[in-house]
């Protein structure tokens, strides 16, 4: 089979003006970035806001494994399949980060015959959104050190600066650094560090902002650190919230592209699914709902992280009410959860499948707690045996949940027609009674405990001394009435990545609690969550190349 980039390079793209026209946008509604990419203007929402919404479908997955589940590929393929059965559909996705693209994880534009294009542009610089976010982040960092150098009128305690610099690249050497070295002219020496751009609070803010002025207000609320008296110091105190907003004036506009089969796609924003909420922008999702009958969107990592945050954070702030959830799994990944090694997953193993199926069962149970209809999508491989397929079907029937087998990677939209048809039937016959899992006005620990018990299946949470101190500080500042954003390993329902399947009877250890006042959530950090990844021994960058004719190779 051809590589992803070879497939993408052979596809026939429509001019983006044609894609825009097909979804009811005019030439005045878009700003062109070449022939195949465009941004939506700030006037689009005002023109569309009174139109009825289409149906909102969230695509999520079981806990990710080295075997791969294909969540984004399923999202794209499902969108293509919906178009094939005559449903006006838009896909709403996150933008890729250059760090994973050049590292090991790859891009975020799907795969095989279920991709968003132009794939090379999307996975590289796209429309410059990541660079704008990086620059706005680092303007704030520069303003902090400059303010201290120029006399420190705000009394910023350099031992309590919590704001980090950002770079959209995996670079472990930048996790912990010293700045201000080299003498008096270079400022005051202090410890600092970098996060990858998608882990910046500015990325989370961009994706939750409802408009430009909401963006500005949220940026102004960013807490960069604390004064010697213990008071929070914000970006607005430093008087750079306006300049930061200016840098993001184009980045806040959603990007319009298309799939291999010319289904419209809005790709906008891409917050880390560990340290942030892991969903595309509120603006893109809400506009897509006005322009189509069905919107297919996704959330990062497994349903215990991505879906929980989509439902409890994004839907809470945006007033969204999803109509259905698609839970993606593979038989190979379920066997991995049952204890089979990665190199043995192709062999039939019903015993391991039975042991690993409990992971999918738990995610189905969790999603039903939100009152939203659920359908299981099995990303189908040729190595799946008839007995394994029958077992999955029977178990899903026992759980009273619909299941469809999908082959969108190999067949594009055609391979997702069964899933698309069953999804439409589910939406038409089973109303969504969406409800949030907790009241954000509850005490911080109560909210964390609810997530730990109801979503992870653990006993509850225990807190380090540092976390206890941080919670008390947040309560004193009056910022405790915000939703919780759990930072946890994606590989397990617990905070221990080696506990696969459906672990029970465990405690979640909250080692640190941070406030993202601009984004509007409280981050509870468990385990060893990294906000600046490193490159692997053989990074993807070593295989990526371009020839004298401008043809790109090795990009997946």
Coordinates of C-alpha atoms in Angstrom, one line a residue:
X1 CA 0.0 0.0 0.0
X2 CA 1.1 3.5 -0.7
X3 CA 2.4 5.7 2.2
X4 CA 0.2 8.4 3.6
X5 CA 2.0 11.2 1.8
X6 CA 2.0 9.3 -1.5
X7 CA -1.8 8.9 -1.2
X8 CA -2.2 12.6 -0.3
X9 CA 0.0 13.7 -3.2
X10 CA -2.1 11.7 -5.7
X11 CA -5.5 13.0 -4.6
X12 CA -7.5 15.5 -6.6
X13 CA -8.3 18.5 -4.4
X14 CA -11.0 21.1 -5.1
X15 CA -10.1 24.8 -4.9
X16 CA -11.0 25.8 -1.4
X17 CA -13.3 28.4 -2.8
X18 CA -15.4 25.5 -4.2
X19 CA -15.5 23.8 -0.8
X20 CA -16.5 27.0 0.8
X21 CA -19.3 27.6 -1.7
X22 CA -20.6 24.0 -1.1
X23 CA -21.2 24.8 2.6
X24 CA -22.8 28.1 2.0
X25 CA -19.8 30.5 2.4
X26 CA -19.2 33.4 0.0
X27 CA -15.9 34.9 -1.2
X28 CA -16.3 37.6 1.6
X29 CA -16.5 34.8 4.2
X30 CA -13.0 33.5 3.6
X31 CA -9.4 34.7 3.5
X32 CA -7.3 32.6 1.1
X33 CA -4.0 31.0 2.1
X34 CA -3.0 29.8 -1.3
X35 CA -5.3 27.6 -3.5
X36 CA -6.3 24.9 -0.9
X37 CA -6.4 26.6 2.5
X38 CA -8.5 29.5 3.9
X39 CA -9.4 31.1 7.1
X40 CA -13.0 32.1 8.0
X41 CA -13.5 35.8 8.6
X42 CA -14.7 37.3 11.9
X43 CA -18.0 38.1 10.3
X44 CA -19.0 34.5 9.6
X45 CA -20.4 33.8 13.1
X46 CA -22.5 37.0 13.2
X47 CA -24.1 36.0 9.9
X48 CA -24.8 32.4 11.0
X49 CA -25.4 32.6 14.7
X50 CA -29.2 32.5 14.5
X51 CA -29.3 29.4 12.2
X52 CA -30.3 26.1 13.8
X53 CA -27.5 23.7 14.8
X54 CA -26.7 20.4 13.2
X55 CA -26.0 17.2 15.1
X56 CA -22.8 17.0 17.0
X57 CA -20.9 13.7 17.1
X58 CA -17.8 13.2 19.3
X59 CA -15.2 10.6 18.3
X60 CA -13.1 9.2 21.1
X61 CA -11.3 5.9 21.9
X62 CA -10.2 3.4 24.4
X63 CA -6.9 4.0 26.2
X64 CA -4.2 4.2 23.4
X65 CA -1.7 1.4 22.9
X66 CA 1.4 0.8 20.8
X67 CA -1.0 -1.2 18.5
X68 CA -2.8 2.0 17.5
X69 CA -6.5 2.7 17.4
X70 CA -6.9 5.2 14.5
X71 CA -9.1 7.7 16.2
X72 CA -8.3 10.6 13.9
X73 CA -8.4 8.3 10.9
X74 CA -11.8 7.1 11.9
X75 CA -13.0 10.7 12.4
X76 CA -12.0 11.7 8.9
X77 CA -13.2 8.4 7.3
X78 CA -16.6 8.7 9.1
X79 CA -16.9 12.3 7.8
X80 CA -16.3 11.0 4.3
X81 CA -18.7 8.1 4.7
X82 CA -21.4 10.5 6.0
X83 CA -20.9 12.5 2.8
X84 CA -21.2 9.3 0.7
X85 CA -24.6 8.5 2.2
X86 CA -25.8 12.0 1.4
X87 CA -25.5 13.8 4.7
X88 CA -24.2 17.3 4.8
X89 CA -21.2 16.9 7.1
X90 CA -18.2 18.9 8.3
X91 CA -15.3 17.5 10.2
X92 CA -13.9 19.6 13.1
X93 CA -10.3 18.6 14.1
X94 CA -7.2 19.9 15.9
X95 CA -4.1 21.1 14.1
X96 CA -0.9 19.0 14.3
X97 CA 2.1 20.1 16.4
X98 CA 5.5 20.1 14.7
X99 CA 7.1 18.3 17.7
X100 CA 5.3 15.0 17.2
X101 CA 5.5 15.4 13.4
X102 CA 9.3 15.5 13.6
X103 CA 9.4 13.1 16.5
X104 CA 7.7 9.7 16.7
X105 CA 3.9 10.2 17.0
X106 CA 3.3 11.7 13.6
X107 CA 0.8 14.3 12.4
X108 CA -2.9 14.7 13.1
X109 CA -4.4 14.7 9.6
X110 CA -5.6 11.0 9.6
X111 CA -4.0 8.2 7.6
X112 CA -4.4 6.0 4.5
X113 CA -7.4 6.9 2.5
X114 CA -9.0 8.9 5.4
X115 CA -6.8 12.1 5.4
X116 CA -7.2 15.8 5.5
X117 CA -5.3 17.7 2.8
X118 CA -3.1 19.4 1.8
X119 CA -1.4 17.0 4.2
X120 CA 2.1 18.5 3.9
X121 CA 1.0 22.0 4.7
X122 CA -1.3 20.9 7.6
X123 CA 1.5 18.9 9.2
X124 CA 4.1 21.7 8.8
X125 CA 3.4 25.4 9.0
X126 CA -0.2 25.4 7.9
X127 CA -1.6 28.9 8.3
X128 CA 0.9 30.0 11.0
X129 CA -1.4 29.5 14.0
X130 CA 1.2 27.6 16.0
X131 CA 3.8 30.3 15.3
X132 CA 1.5 33.1 16.4
X133 CA 0.7 31.2 19.7
X134 CA 4.4 30.6 20.3
X135 CA 5.2 34.3 19.7
X136 CA 2.4 35.5 22.0
X137 CA 3.6 33.1 24.7
X138 CA 7.1 34.4 24.4
X139 CA 6.1 38.0 24.3
X140 CA 4.7 37.5 27.8
X141 CA 7.9 35.8 28.9
X142 CA 10.0 38.7 27.6
X143 CA 7.7 41.2 29.3
X144 CA 8.1 39.4 32.6
X145 CA 11.9 39.5 32.6
X146 CA 12.0 43.1 31.2
X147 CA 9.6 44.3 33.9
X148 CA 11.9 42.8 36.6
X149 CA 15.0 44.3 34.9
X150 CA 13.4 47.7 34.7
X151 CA 12.8 48.0 38.4
X152 CA 10.1 45.4 39.2
X153 CA 7.3 47.8 40.1
X154 CA 4.9 44.9 40.6
X155 CA 7.3 43.2 43.1
X156 CA 7.4 39.9 41.2
X157 CA 9.1 37.2 43.2
X158 CA 11.4 35.5 40.7
X159 CA 11.2 32.4 42.8
X160 CA 7.5 32.2 42.1
X161 CA 7.3 32.8 38.4
X162 CA 5.1 30.0 36.9
X163 CA 5.0 31.1 33.3
X164 CA 7.2 29.2 30.9
X165 CA 8.6 30.0 27.4
X166 CA 7.3 27.9 24.5
X167 CA 8.5 26.2 21.3
X168 CA 6.6 24.0 18.9
X169 CA 9.3 21.3 18.9
X170 CA 10.3 18.3 21.0
X171 CA 13.5 19.5 22.7
X172 CA 14.3 17.9 26.1
X173 CA 17.3 20.2 26.7
X174 CA 14.9 23.1 27.2
X175 CA 12.8 21.6 30.0
X176 CA 14.8 23.2 32.7
X177 CA 17.1 26.2 31.9
X178 CA 18.7 29.3 33.4
X179 CA 18.0 32.7 31.9
X180 CA 19.5 36.2 32.5
X181 CA 23.1 35.0 32.6
X182 CA 25.9 37.1 31.3
X183 CA 25.9 40.1 33.6
X184 CA 23.8 43.1 34.7
X185 CA 22.8 44.1 31.1
X186 CA 21.0 40.8 30.6
X187 CA 18.7 41.0 33.5
X188 CA 18.4 38.9 36.7
X189 CA 19.5 35.2 36.5
X190 CA 16.6 32.8 37.3
X191 CA 15.4 29.3 36.6
X192 CA 13.0 28.9 33.7
X193 CA 11.9 26.3 31.2
X194 CA 10.1 25.7 27.9
X195 CA 6.8 23.9 27.2
X196 CA 5.8 22.6 23.8
X197 CA 3.5 25.2 22.2
X198 CA 0.4 23.0 22.4
X199 CA 0.9 22.8 26.2
X200 CA 0.9 26.6 26.5
X201 CA -2.2 28.0 28.3
X202 CA -2.5 30.4 25.3
X203 CA -3.4 27.4 23.1
X204 CA -6.1 26.3 25.6
X205 CA -7.4 29.9 25.8
X206 CA -7.5 30.3 22.0
X207 CA -9.6 27.1 21.8
X208 CA -12.1 28.1 24.4
X209 CA -12.5 31.8 23.4
X210 CA -15.8 32.8 21.9
X211 CA -14.5 35.8 20.1
X212 CA -11.6 38.3 19.9
X213 CA -12.6 40.3 23.0
X214 CA -13.2 37.1 25.0
X215 CA -9.7 36.0 23.9
X216 CA -8.3 39.3 25.1
X217 CA -10.0 39.1 28.5
X218 CA -8.8 35.5 29.0
X219 CA -5.2 36.4 28.0
X220 CA -5.3 39.3 30.6
X221 CA -6.3 36.8 33.3
X222 CA -3.2 34.6 32.8
X223 CA -1.3 34.3 36.1
X224 CA 2.4 34.5 35.4
X225 CA 3.5 34.3 39.0
X226 CA 3.2 35.9 42.4
X227 CA 4.5 39.0 44.1
X228 CA 6.6 39.1 47.3
X229 CA 3.3 39.7 49.2
X230 CA 1.8 36.5 47.6
X231 CA -0.6 38.3 45.3
X232 CA -1.2 36.9 41.8
X233 CA 0.5 38.8 38.9
X234 CA -1.3 38.7 35.6
X235 CA -0.6 39.4 31.9
X236 CA -2.9 42.4 32.2
X237 CA -0.8 43.7 35.1
X238 CA 2.1 43.7 32.7
X239 CA 0.0 45.5 30.1
X240 CA 0.7 43.1 27.3
X241 CA -2.7 41.5 26.9
X242 CA -3.5 43.8 24.1
X243 CA -0.3 43.1 22.2
X244 CA -0.7 39.4 22.7
X245 CA -4.3 39.6 21.3
X246 CA -3.0 41.5 18.3
X247 CA -0.5 38.7 17.6
X248 CA -3.4 36.2 17.6
X249 CA -5.9 38.3 15.5
X250 CA -5.6 35.9 12.6
X251 CA -4.8 32.7 14.6
X252 CA -8.3 32.9 16.2
X253 CA -10.0 32.5 12.8
X254 CA -10.8 28.8 12.0
X255 CA -9.0 27.1 9.1
X256 CA -11.0 25.5 6.2
X257 CA -9.5 22.6 4.3
X258 CA -10.9 19.3 2.9
X259 CA -10.5 15.5 3.0
X260 CA -9.2 13.3 0.3
X261 CA -12.8 12.9 -0.8
X262 CA -13.5 16.7 -0.6
X263 CA -15.5 16.6 2.6
X264 CA -15.1 20.0 4.3
X265 CA -12.9 20.2 7.4
X266 CA -12.4 22.9 9.9
X267 CA -9.0 22.4 11.6
X268 CA -8.3 24.9 14.4
X269 CA -6.2 24.8 17.6
X270 CA -4.6 21.8 19.2
X271 CA -4.2 21.9 23.0
X272 CA -2.3 19.1 24.7
X273 CA -4.8 16.4 25.9
X274 CA -2.8 15.9 29.1
X275 CA -2.1 19.3 30.5
X276 CA -5.1 20.9 28.8
X277 CA -8.5 19.9 27.4
X278 CA -7.4 18.4 24.1
X279 CA -10.2 19.6 21.8
X280 CA -10.3 21.8 18.7
X281 CA -11.6 25.4 19.1
X282 CA -15.1 26.3 20.3
X283 CA -15.4 28.8 17.4
X284 CA -14.7 26.1 14.7
X285 CA -17.1 23.6 16.3
X286 CA -19.9 26.2 16.7
X287 CA -19.5 27.5 13.1
X288 CA -19.5 24.0 11.7
X289 CA -22.8 23.3 13.5
X290 CA -24.3 26.2 11.7
X291 CA -23.0 25.1 8.3
X292 CA -23.9 21.4 8.3
X293 CA -26.4 18.8 9.4
X294 CA -23.7 16.7 11.1
X295 CA -20.4 17.7 12.7
X296 CA -17.8 15.0 13.4
X297 CA -15.2 16.2 16.0
X298 CA -12.7 14.4 18.2
X299 CA -11.0 14.7 21.5
X300 CA -7.4 13.8 22.4
X301 CA -6.2 10.4 23.8
X302 CA -8.7 7.9 25.4
X303 CA -12.2 8.6 26.6
X304 CA -11.0 8.9 30.2
X305 CA -9.0 12.0 29.2
X306 CA -10.2 13.5 25.9
X307 CA -13.9 12.7 26.1
X308 CA -14.2 13.6 29.8
X309 CA -12.6 17.0 29.2
X310 CA -14.6 17.6 26.0
X311 CA -17.9 16.9 27.9
X312 CA -17.0 18.6 31.2
X313 CA -14.9 21.5 30.0
X314 CA -15.6 22.4 26.4
X315 CA -19.3 21.6 26.4
X316 CA -19.7 23.4 29.7
X317 CA -18.2 26.6 28.4
X318 CA -19.6 26.5 24.9
X319 CA -23.1 25.3 25.7
X320 CA -22.6 22.3 23.4
X321 CA -24.9 19.2 23.7
X322 CA -23.4 16.3 21.8
X323 CA -25.9 14.0 20.0
X324 CA -23.8 10.8 20.0
X325 CA -20.3 9.5 20.8
X326 CA -18.3 7.1 18.7
X327 CA -15.9 5.0 20.7
X328 CA -13.0 3.7 18.6
X329 CA -11.1 0.5 19.3
X330 CA -9.2 -2.3 17.5
X331 CA -9.2 -6.0 18.3
X332 CA -5.4 -5.8 18.3
X333 CA -5.5 -3.0 21.0
X334 CA -8.0 -5.0 23.1
X335 CA -5.7 -8.0 23.0
X336 CA -2.8 -5.8 24.0
X337 CA -4.9 -4.7 27.0
X338 CA -5.3 -8.4 27.7
X339 CA -1.6 -8.9 28.1
X340 CA -0.4 -9.8 24.5
X341 CA 2.9 -8.5 23.4
X342 CA 2.9 -6.0 20.4
X343 CA 4.7 -8.5 18.1
X344 CA 2.1 -11.2 18.8
X345 CA -1.1 -9.3 18.2
X346 CA -1.8 -10.7 14.7
X347 CA -2.4 -14.2 16.1
X348 CA -5.9 -15.1 17.2
X349 CA -6.2 -15.0 21.0
X350 CA -9.7 -15.1 22.3
X351 CA -8.6 -15.4 25.9
X352 CA -6.6 -12.1 25.8
X353 CA -9.4 -10.4 23.9
X354 CA -11.8 -11.3 26.7
X355 CA -9.4 -10.0 29.3
X356 CA -8.7 -6.8 27.4
X357 CA -12.3 -6.1 26.4
X358 CA -13.0 -4.8 29.9
X359 CA -11.2 -1.6 29.0
X360 CA -13.8 -0.9 26.3
X361 CA -16.6 -1.9 28.6
X362 CA -15.5 0.7 31.2
X363 CA -15.3 3.5 28.6
X364 CA -18.8 2.6 27.4
X365 CA -20.1 2.8 30.9
X366 CA -18.4 6.1 31.5
X367 CA -19.8 7.7 28.4
X368 CA -23.3 6.6 29.2
X369 CA -23.1 8.5 32.5
X370 CA -23.2 11.7 30.4
X371 CA -26.6 10.7 28.9
X372 CA -25.3 10.5 25.3
X373 CA -25.9 7.6 23.0
X374 CA -22.8 5.5 22.2
X375 CA -21.7 3.5 19.2
X376 CA -18.5 1.4 19.2
X377 CA -16.4 1.6 16.0
X378 CA -14.0 -1.3 15.5
X379 CA -11.1 -0.2 13.3
X380 CA -11.0 -3.5 11.3
X381 CA -7.8 -5.3 10.3
X382 CA -7.3 -8.3 8.0
X383 CA -5.7 -10.1 10.9
X384 CA -9.0 -10.0 12.9
X385 CA -10.4 -13.5 12.9
X386 CA -14.1 -14.4 12.6
X387 CA -14.2 -15.7 16.1
X388 CA -12.7 -12.5 17.5
X389 CA -15.1 -10.4 15.5
X390 CA -18.1 -12.5 16.7
X391 CA -16.9 -12.1 20.3
X392 CA -16.8 -8.3 20.0
X393 CA -20.2 -8.2 18.4
X394 CA -21.7 -10.5 21.1
X395 CA -20.2 -8.5 24.0
X396 CA -21.4 -5.2 22.6
X397 CA -24.9 -6.7 22.2
X398 CA -24.8 -7.7 25.9
X399 CA -23.9 -4.1 26.8
X400 CA -26.8 -2.9 24.7
X401 CA -24.5 -0.8 22.6
X402 CA -24.4 -0.7 18.8
X403 CA -21.1 -1.8 17.0
X404 CA -19.8 -1.2 13.5
X405 CA -16.7 -2.4 11.8
X406 CA -14.8 0.2 9.8
X407 CA -12.1 0.0 7.1
X408 CA -11.7 3.7 6.3
X409 CA -7.9 3.5 6.3
X410 CA -7.8 1.1 3.4
X411 CA -11.1 2.1 1.7
X412 CA -11.8 5.7 2.6
X413 CA -15.4 6.8 3.0
X414 CA -16.6 3.5 1.4
X415 CA -15.1 1.6 4.3
X416 CA -17.1 3.6 6.8
X417 CA -20.6 3.4 5.4
X418 CA -21.8 0.8 7.9
X419 CA -20.6 3.0 10.7
X420 CA -22.2 6.1 9.2
X421 CA -25.5 4.4 8.6
X422 CA -25.7 3.0 12.1
X423 CA -24.6 6.4 13.6
X424 CA -27.4 8.2 11.8
X425 CA -30.0 5.6 12.9
X426 CA -28.7 5.9 16.5
X427 CA -29.1 9.6 16.5
X428 CA -32.6 9.4 14.9
X429 CA -33.9 6.8 17.3
X430 CA -32.1 7.6 20.6
X431 CA -32.4 11.1 21.9
X432 CA -29.4 12.6 23.8
X433 CA -30.0 13.6 27.4
X434 CA -26.6 15.2 27.9
X435 CA -25.6 16.1 31.4
X436 CA -22.4 17.2 33.1
X437 CA -20.7 14.9 35.5
X438 CA -20.2 17.4 38.3
X439 CA -21.1 20.9 39.4
X440 CA -18.1 23.2 39.0
X441 CA -19.1 25.0 42.2
X442 CA -18.2 22.0 44.3
X443 CA -14.9 22.0 46.3
X444 CA -11.8 21.2 44.3
X445 CA -11.2 17.8 46.0
X446 CA -14.9 16.8 45.6
X447 CA -14.6 17.4 41.8
X448 CA -11.4 15.5 41.5
X449 CA -12.8 12.6 43.5
X450 CA -15.9 12.3 41.3
X451 CA -13.6 12.0 38.2
X452 CA -11.4 9.5 39.9
X453 CA -14.3 7.3 41.1
X454 CA -16.7 7.7 38.2
X455 CA -14.4 7.8 35.2
X456 CA -11.2 6.1 36.3
X457 CA -12.9 3.5 38.5
X458 CA -10.5 4.2 41.4
X459 CA -11.1 4.7 45.1
X460 CA -10.4 8.4 45.0
X461 CA -7.5 10.8 45.2
X462 CA -4.6 11.4 47.6
X463 CA -2.7 14.6 47.7
X464 CA 1.0 15.6 48.2
X465 CA 1.8 18.4 50.5
X466 CA 2.5 20.6 47.5
X467 CA -0.9 19.9 46.0
X468 CA -2.6 20.6 49.3
X469 CA -0.9 24.0 49.6
X470 CA -1.8 24.9 46.0
X471 CA -5.5 24.0 46.6
X472 CA -5.5 26.2 49.6
X473 CA -4.0 29.1 47.6
X474 CA -6.5 28.7 44.8
X475 CA -9.3 28.8 47.3
X476 CA -8.0 31.9 48.9
X477 CA -7.9 33.6 45.5
X478 CA -11.5 32.7 44.9
X479 CA -10.7 30.6 41.8
X480 CA -11.8 27.3 43.1
X481 CA -15.2 27.3 41.3
X482 CA -13.8 26.1 38.0
X483 CA -13.9 22.8 36.2
X484 CA -11.1 20.3 36.7
X485 CA -8.6 19.4 34.0
X486 CA -6.9 16.2 34.9
X487 CA -3.3 15.6 33.7
X488 CA -2.8 11.9 33.7
X489 CA -1.2 9.1 31.6
X490 CA -3.2 8.3 28.6
X491 CA -2.2 4.6 28.7
X492 CA -4.2 3.5 31.7
X493 CA -7.4 4.3 33.4
X494 CA -5.2 4.8 36.5
X495 CA -2.2 7.1 36.9
X496 CA 0.1 4.1 36.4
X497 CA 0.7 3.5 32.7
X498 CA 1.5 -0.2 33.2
X499 CA -2.0 -1.0 34.7
X500 CA -3.9 -2.0 31.5
X501 CA -7.4 -3.3 31.1
X502 CA -9.7 -2.2 33.9
X503 CA -7.8 -1.7 37.1
X504 CA -9.7 -1.4 40.3
X505 CA -9.1 -0.4 43.9
X506 CA -6.4 2.1 43.2
X507 CA -5.8 5.6 44.4
X508 CA -4.9 8.5 42.1
X509 CA -2.0 10.6 43.5
X510 CA -2.3 14.3 42.8
X511 CA 1.2 15.6 43.1
X512 CA 0.6 19.2 41.8
X513 CA -2.3 21.5 41.3
X514 CA -2.1 24.6 39.0
X515 CA -4.6 27.3 38.0
X516 CA -5.1 28.2 34.4
X517 CA -7.1 31.3 35.1
X518 CA -7.2 32.5 31.5
X519 CA -8.4 29.1 30.2
X520 CA -10.8 28.8 33.1
X521 CA -9.8 25.5 34.6
X522 CA -7.8 23.9 37.5
X523 CA -5.1 21.5 36.4
X524 CA -4.6 18.5 38.7
X525 CA -1.3 16.8 37.8
X526 CA -0.8 13.1 38.5
X527 CA 2.1 10.8 37.6
X528 CA 5.0 12.0 35.5
X529 CA 3.3 14.3 32.9
X530 CA 5.8 16.0 30.5
X531 CA 5.0 19.3 28.9
X532 CA 8.1 19.3 26.7
X533 CA 8.6 16.0 25.0
X534 CA 12.0 14.8 23.6
X535 CA 12.9 13.3 20.3
X536 CA 13.3 9.5 20.0
X537 CA 16.5 7.7 19.1
X538 CA 15.6 7.8 15.4
X539 CA 13.3 10.8 15.0
X540 CA 10.9 11.0 12.0
X541 CA 12.9 14.2 10.9
X542 CA 15.7 11.9 9.8
X543 CA 13.4 10.3 7.1
X544 CA 11.8 13.5 5.9
X545 CA 13.3 15.1 2.8
X546 CA 12.5 17.4 -0.2
X547 CA 14.0 17.1 -3.7
X548 CA 14.9 19.7 -6.3
X549 CA 11.3 19.7 -7.7
X550 CA 9.9 20.5 -4.3
X551 CA 8.5 17.0 -3.8
X552 CA 8.3 16.0 -0.1
X553 CA 9.1 12.4 1.0
X554 CA 9.1 10.6 4.3
X555 CA 6.3 12.6 5.9
X556 CA 4.6 9.4 7.1

